[in-house]
């Protein structure tokens, strides 16, 4: 902190300096600087929210697209192609724009957890399970993250839940259970049970990555880390695919190439960057509840294009999940507005307003 005596303003400008505060500056200068910082912070958060909404829409549509893709290629090779294309797109883009940088040691843990868990493990489990489970149901089970994130965030990371957040999360969880409807599940089909367990395991893994992203204090942005995370996911996926499924199994049809162009650059390169960027701004509970929008879009797309039927439990579950998301996001917006309400800085000798 730099401190100067009022009256020496001709020697030191009365303004905020990054990491420092000059005491004795006039209140208008301090207010202007503080409001500028808040506006920059608000702009970044608003951009993250819009990117998240776009990613949720695209990822919801991606589940029936992936189901179609699996008719052209085996699951692990499909996952390999997805992240290889995503990595190539981001490496090329960052090289052209001068943004490419090797992650510093402080961010290695995030590269490993997101690359090997969120990207590689979650995606390959989902791809294998989708060969046995309809696309809509797969999306629902894969995004049961609030069931894991909320209790872990509260118990271990001391995140506080408002009444609205708690109610919204519970309503969303009930919606997931209505869609899952375990009473009608064929528990005697061991292959189907294993596929559903894969989706739930993937959901738990994603939940842990949401918590890691939220509480990690790193150097690089989600965008800067994404190509390295996708590269790290692609290498073991390619080895696993070759060992488990044999030589490359994809065909060269036009429809499959169109699927790859959507799944790789858009649903992988763009969406993972957008979602992980939003995870660094939003609370873990809000983030996991917002992601319930993915199975809502996925189910609607599956009904519209894949011939899945819109049943009463399906409609009821969609309404409950939508209500839960709305409650949580409205609460987050209201809290953010109150926290970022401009305040006049205290003049020398005055006590600052308590927060």
Coordinates of C-alpha atoms in Angstrom, one line a residue:
X1 CA 0.0 0.0 0.0
X2 CA 1.3 3.5 -0.9
X3 CA 0.2 6.3 1.5
X4 CA 0.8 10.0 1.0
X5 CA -0.2 13.1 2.9
X6 CA -3.0 15.2 1.6
X7 CA -1.5 18.2 -0.1
X8 CA 1.2 16.3 -2.0
X9 CA -1.2 15.6 -4.9
X10 CA 1.2 17.2 -7.4
X11 CA 3.8 14.5 -6.8
X12 CA 1.5 11.4 -6.8
X13 CA -1.7 11.1 -8.9
X14 CA -4.9 10.6 -6.9
X15 CA -6.0 7.2 -8.3
X16 CA -6.1 3.5 -7.8
X17 CA -3.0 1.6 -8.9
X18 CA -3.3 -2.2 -9.4
X19 CA -2.5 -3.9 -6.1
X20 CA -2.1 -0.5 -4.3
X21 CA -4.4 2.1 -2.9
X22 CA -3.5 5.8 -2.5
X23 CA -5.0 7.3 0.6
X24 CA -6.0 11.0 0.4
X25 CA -7.3 11.0 -3.1
X26 CA -10.5 12.9 -3.7
X27 CA -13.7 10.8 -3.5
X28 CA -14.7 11.4 -7.1
X29 CA -11.4 9.9 -8.4
X30 CA -11.7 6.9 -6.1
X31 CA -15.4 6.4 -7.0
X32 CA -14.6 6.5 -10.7
X33 CA -11.8 4.0 -10.4
X34 CA -13.8 1.6 -8.2
X35 CA -16.8 1.8 -10.5
X36 CA -14.5 1.1 -13.5
X37 CA -13.2 -2.1 -11.9
X38 CA -16.8 -3.2 -11.1
X39 CA -17.9 -2.6 -14.7
X40 CA -15.0 -4.7 -16.0
X41 CA -15.8 -7.5 -13.5
X42 CA -19.5 -7.3 -14.4
X43 CA -18.7 -7.4 -18.1
X44 CA -16.7 -10.5 -17.8
X45 CA -19.4 -12.2 -15.7
X46 CA -22.1 -11.2 -18.1
X47 CA -20.1 -12.5 -21.1
X48 CA -19.6 -15.8 -19.2
X49 CA -23.3 -16.1 -18.6
X50 CA -24.1 -15.6 -22.3
X51 CA -21.4 -18.1 -23.3
X52 CA -22.8 -20.6 -20.8
X53 CA -26.4 -20.2 -22.2
X54 CA -25.0 -20.9 -25.7
X55 CA -23.0 -23.9 -24.5
X56 CA -26.1 -25.4 -22.7
X57 CA -28.1 -25.1 -25.9
X58 CA -25.4 -26.6 -28.1
X59 CA -24.6 -29.4 -25.6
X60 CA -28.3 -30.3 -25.3
X61 CA -28.5 -30.7 -29.1
X62 CA -25.2 -32.6 -29.1
X63 CA -26.6 -35.7 -27.3
X64 CA -28.9 -36.8 -30.2
X65 CA -26.1 -35.8 -32.6
X66 CA -23.6 -38.1 -30.7
X67 CA -26.2 -40.8 -30.8
X68 CA -26.3 -40.5 -34.6
X69 CA -22.5 -40.4 -34.7
X70 CA -22.3 -43.7 -32.9
X71 CA -23.9 -45.4 -35.9
X72 CA -20.8 -44.4 -37.9
X73 CA -18.0 -45.2 -35.4
X74 CA -17.3 -47.0 -32.2
X75 CA -17.5 -45.1 -28.9
X76 CA -13.9 -44.6 -27.9
X77 CA -12.7 -43.7 -31.4
X78 CA -15.6 -41.2 -31.5
X79 CA -14.4 -39.6 -28.2
X80 CA -10.8 -39.6 -29.6
X81 CA -11.9 -37.8 -32.8
X82 CA -14.0 -35.3 -30.8
X83 CA -11.1 -34.1 -28.6
X84 CA -8.4 -34.3 -31.3
X85 CA -10.5 -32.0 -33.5
X86 CA -11.2 -29.7 -30.6
X87 CA -7.5 -29.5 -29.7
X88 CA -6.5 -28.8 -33.3
X89 CA -9.0 -26.0 -33.6
X90 CA -7.9 -24.3 -30.4
X91 CA -4.2 -24.7 -31.0
X92 CA -4.6 -23.2 -34.5
X93 CA -6.8 -20.3 -33.3
X94 CA -4.5 -19.4 -30.3
X95 CA -1.4 -19.6 -32.5
X96 CA -2.9 -17.2 -35.1
X97 CA -4.1 -14.8 -32.4
X98 CA -0.9 -15.0 -30.3
X99 CA -2.7 -16.4 -27.3
X100 CA -1.0 -19.8 -27.2
X101 CA 1.1 -20.3 -24.0
X102 CA 2.3 -23.4 -22.1
X103 CA 0.5 -23.7 -18.8
X104 CA 2.5 -22.7 -15.7
X105 CA 3.1 -25.2 -13.0
X106 CA 0.3 -23.6 -10.8
X107 CA -2.3 -24.7 -13.4
X108 CA -1.0 -28.2 -14.1
X109 CA -3.5 -29.8 -11.6
X110 CA -6.4 -28.2 -13.5
X111 CA -5.0 -29.4 -16.8
X112 CA -4.8 -32.9 -15.4
X113 CA -8.2 -33.0 -13.7
X114 CA -10.2 -31.4 -16.5
X115 CA -8.3 -33.3 -19.3
X116 CA -8.3 -36.8 -17.8
X117 CA -11.5 -36.6 -15.8
X118 CA -14.0 -34.1 -17.2
X119 CA -13.0 -34.6 -20.8
X120 CA -11.6 -38.1 -21.2
X121 CA -13.4 -40.1 -18.6
X122 CA -16.8 -38.4 -18.6
X123 CA -17.0 -38.4 -22.4
X124 CA -15.9 -42.0 -23.0
X125 CA -18.3 -43.3 -20.2
X126 CA -21.1 -41.3 -21.8
X127 CA -20.3 -42.6 -25.4
X128 CA -20.2 -46.2 -24.3
X129 CA -23.4 -45.9 -22.2
X130 CA -25.3 -44.3 -25.1
X131 CA -24.9 -47.5 -27.2
X132 CA -27.4 -49.0 -24.7
X133 CA -29.3 -46.0 -23.3
X134 CA -31.5 -43.6 -25.3
X135 CA -30.0 -40.1 -25.9
X136 CA -32.6 -38.3 -23.8
X137 CA -32.2 -40.5 -20.7
X138 CA -28.4 -40.5 -21.1
X139 CA -28.4 -36.7 -21.0
X140 CA -30.5 -36.7 -17.8
X141 CA -28.3 -39.2 -15.9
X142 CA -25.1 -37.6 -17.1
X143 CA -26.1 -34.2 -15.7
X144 CA -27.2 -35.2 -12.2
X145 CA -24.3 -33.1 -11.0
X146 CA -26.3 -31.1 -8.4
X147 CA -26.9 -34.3 -6.5
X148 CA -23.2 -34.5 -5.9
X149 CA -22.0 -30.8 -6.0
X150 CA -24.4 -29.3 -3.5
X151 CA -23.7 -31.5 -0.5
X152 CA -19.9 -31.5 -1.2
X153 CA -19.8 -27.7 -1.7
X154 CA -21.6 -27.1 1.6
X155 CA -19.9 -29.7 3.7
X156 CA -16.3 -29.4 2.5
X157 CA -15.9 -26.0 0.8
X158 CA -18.2 -24.1 3.2
X159 CA -20.3 -22.6 0.4
X160 CA -23.4 -21.0 1.9
X161 CA -26.8 -21.7 0.3
X162 CA -29.6 -19.2 0.4
X163 CA -33.1 -20.4 0.8
X164 CA -33.8 -19.9 -2.9
X165 CA -30.7 -21.8 -3.9
X166 CA -31.6 -24.7 -1.6
X167 CA -35.2 -24.8 -2.9
X168 CA -34.1 -24.5 -6.5
X169 CA -31.5 -27.3 -6.2
X170 CA -34.0 -29.6 -4.5
X171 CA -36.7 -29.0 -7.1
X172 CA -34.1 -29.7 -9.9
X173 CA -33.0 -32.9 -8.1
X174 CA -36.7 -34.0 -7.8
X175 CA -37.1 -33.3 -11.5
X176 CA -34.1 -35.6 -12.3
X177 CA -35.6 -38.4 -10.2
X178 CA -39.0 -38.0 -12.0
X179 CA -37.2 -38.3 -15.3
X180 CA -35.1 -41.2 -14.2
X181 CA -38.2 -43.0 -12.7
X182 CA -36.4 -45.9 -11.1
X183 CA -39.7 -47.7 -10.4
X184 CA -40.0 -48.5 -14.1
X185 CA -36.4 -49.4 -14.6
X186 CA -35.5 -52.9 -15.7
X187 CA -33.1 -53.9 -12.9
X188 CA -32.7 -57.4 -14.3
X189 CA -30.9 -56.2 -17.4
X190 CA -27.3 -56.1 -16.1
X191 CA -26.0 -54.5 -19.3
X192 CA -28.5 -51.7 -19.0
X193 CA -27.7 -51.3 -15.3
X194 CA -24.0 -51.0 -16.0
X195 CA -24.6 -48.4 -18.7
X196 CA -26.7 -46.3 -16.3
X197 CA -24.0 -46.6 -13.6
X198 CA -21.5 -45.4 -16.2
X199 CA -23.6 -42.2 -16.7
X200 CA -23.9 -41.6 -13.0
X201 CA -20.2 -42.2 -12.5
X202 CA -19.5 -39.6 -15.2
X203 CA -21.9 -37.2 -13.5
X204 CA -19.9 -37.5 -10.2
X205 CA -16.6 -37.0 -12.0
X206 CA -18.0 -33.8 -13.7
X207 CA -19.2 -32.6 -10.3
X208 CA -15.8 -32.9 -8.8
X209 CA -14.3 -30.9 -11.7
X210 CA -16.9 -28.2 -11.2
X211 CA -15.7 -27.8 -7.6
X212 CA -12.0 -27.8 -8.7
X213 CA -12.7 -25.1 -11.3
X214 CA -14.6 -23.0 -8.8
X215 CA -11.9 -23.1 -6.1
X216 CA -8.7 -23.3 -8.1
X217 CA -6.6 -20.1 -7.9
X218 CA -4.6 -20.3 -11.1
X219 CA -2.9 -18.1 -13.7
X220 CA -4.3 -19.0 -17.1
X221 CA -7.9 -18.6 -18.3
X222 CA -10.2 -21.5 -19.2
X223 CA -9.6 -20.6 -22.9
X224 CA -5.8 -20.7 -22.5
X225 CA -5.9 -24.1 -20.8
X226 CA -8.5 -25.8 -23.0
X227 CA -6.2 -27.0 -25.9
X228 CA -3.7 -28.5 -23.5
X229 CA -6.5 -30.3 -21.6
X230 CA -8.0 -31.6 -24.9
X231 CA -4.5 -32.8 -26.1
X232 CA -4.0 -34.6 -22.7
X233 CA -7.5 -36.3 -23.2
X234 CA -6.8 -37.2 -26.8
X235 CA -3.5 -39.2 -26.3
X236 CA -4.8 -41.8 -23.8
X237 CA -8.1 -42.0 -25.7
X238 CA -6.3 -42.9 -28.9
X239 CA -4.3 -45.6 -27.2
X240 CA -7.3 -46.9 -25.4
X241 CA -9.3 -47.0 -28.7
X242 CA -6.6 -48.8 -30.6
X243 CA -6.2 -51.4 -27.8
X244 CA -9.9 -52.0 -27.0
X245 CA -11.6 -51.4 -30.4
X246 CA -8.8 -52.1 -32.9
X247 CA -7.9 -50.0 -35.9
X248 CA -9.9 -46.8 -36.7
X249 CA -13.6 -47.7 -37.1
X250 CA -15.1 -44.5 -38.5
X251 CA -16.5 -44.4 -42.1
X252 CA -16.0 -41.6 -44.6
X253 CA -19.6 -40.7 -45.3
X254 CA -20.7 -37.1 -45.7
X255 CA -23.1 -37.4 -42.7
X256 CA -20.4 -38.5 -40.4
X257 CA -18.1 -35.7 -41.5
X258 CA -20.9 -33.2 -40.8
X259 CA -21.3 -34.7 -37.3
X260 CA -17.6 -34.4 -36.7
X261 CA -17.6 -30.8 -37.7
X262 CA -20.4 -30.1 -35.2
X263 CA -19.0 -32.3 -32.4
X264 CA -15.4 -31.2 -32.6
X265 CA -15.0 -27.5 -33.2
X266 CA -18.4 -26.4 -31.8
X267 CA -19.6 -28.9 -29.1
X268 CA -16.1 -29.5 -27.8
X269 CA -13.7 -26.6 -28.5
X270 CA -16.3 -23.8 -27.9
X271 CA -18.5 -25.4 -25.3
X272 CA -15.8 -26.7 -23.0
X273 CA -14.1 -23.2 -23.0
X274 CA -17.4 -21.5 -22.3
X275 CA -18.5 -23.8 -19.5
X276 CA -15.2 -23.9 -17.7
X277 CA -14.9 -20.1 -18.0
X278 CA -18.4 -19.8 -16.3
X279 CA -17.4 -22.3 -13.7
X280 CA -14.7 -19.9 -12.5
X281 CA -17.3 -17.2 -11.9
X282 CA -20.5 -18.9 -10.7
X283 CA -20.9 -20.8 -7.4
X284 CA -20.6 -24.5 -7.7
X285 CA -24.3 -25.0 -6.8
X286 CA -25.5 -22.4 -9.3
X287 CA -23.3 -23.9 -12.0
X288 CA -24.4 -27.5 -11.5
X289 CA -28.0 -26.5 -11.4
X290 CA -27.7 -24.3 -14.6
X291 CA -26.2 -27.3 -16.3
X292 CA -29.5 -29.2 -15.9
X293 CA -30.6 -27.2 -18.9
X294 CA -28.5 -29.6 -21.0
X295 CA -30.7 -32.6 -20.5
X296 CA -33.8 -30.4 -20.9
X297 CA -32.6 -29.4 -24.4
X298 CA -31.3 -32.9 -25.1
X299 CA -34.7 -34.5 -24.2
X300 CA -36.6 -32.0 -26.3
X301 CA -34.3 -32.6 -29.3
X302 CA -34.6 -36.3 -28.9
X303 CA -38.4 -36.1 -28.9
X304 CA -38.3 -33.9 -31.9
X305 CA -35.7 -35.7 -34.0
X306 CA -35.0 -39.1 -32.6
X307 CA -38.6 -40.4 -32.1
X308 CA -38.5 -40.5 -28.2
X309 CA -42.0 -40.1 -26.7
X310 CA -43.0 -37.1 -24.5
X311 CA -44.6 -38.9 -21.6
X312 CA -46.2 -37.5 -18.5
X313 CA -43.1 -38.2 -16.3
X314 CA -40.9 -36.7 -19.0
X315 CA -43.0 -33.5 -19.2
X316 CA -43.3 -33.2 -15.4
X317 CA -39.5 -33.7 -15.0
X318 CA -38.8 -31.0 -17.6
X319 CA -41.0 -28.5 -15.8
X320 CA -39.4 -29.2 -12.4
X321 CA -35.9 -28.9 -13.7
X322 CA -36.7 -25.7 -15.5
X323 CA -38.3 -24.3 -12.4
X324 CA -35.2 -25.2 -10.3
X325 CA -32.8 -23.6 -12.8
X326 CA -35.0 -20.4 -12.9
X327 CA -35.1 -20.1 -9.1
X328 CA -31.3 -20.6 -8.7
X329 CA -30.3 -18.2 -11.6
X330 CA -32.7 -15.5 -10.4
X331 CA -31.2 -15.7 -6.9
X332 CA -27.7 -15.5 -8.4
X333 CA -28.6 -12.5 -10.4
X334 CA -30.2 -10.7 -7.5
X335 CA -27.2 -11.5 -5.2
X336 CA -24.8 -10.3 -7.8
X337 CA -26.7 -7.0 -8.3
X338 CA -26.6 -6.3 -4.5
X339 CA -22.9 -7.1 -4.2
X340 CA -22.0 -4.9 -7.1
X341 CA -24.1 -1.9 -6.1
X342 CA -21.8 1.2 -6.5
X343 CA -20.7 2.7 -3.2
X344 CA -19.0 6.0 -2.5
X345 CA -15.6 5.5 -1.0
X346 CA -15.0 6.9 2.5
X347 CA -13.3 10.3 2.7
X348 CA -10.1 10.6 4.9
X349 CA -11.1 10.3 8.5
X350 CA -14.5 8.7 7.7
X351 CA -15.5 5.1 8.5
X352 CA -16.2 3.1 5.3
X353 CA -19.7 1.6 5.0
X354 CA -19.9 -2.0 6.2
X355 CA -20.7 -4.7 3.7

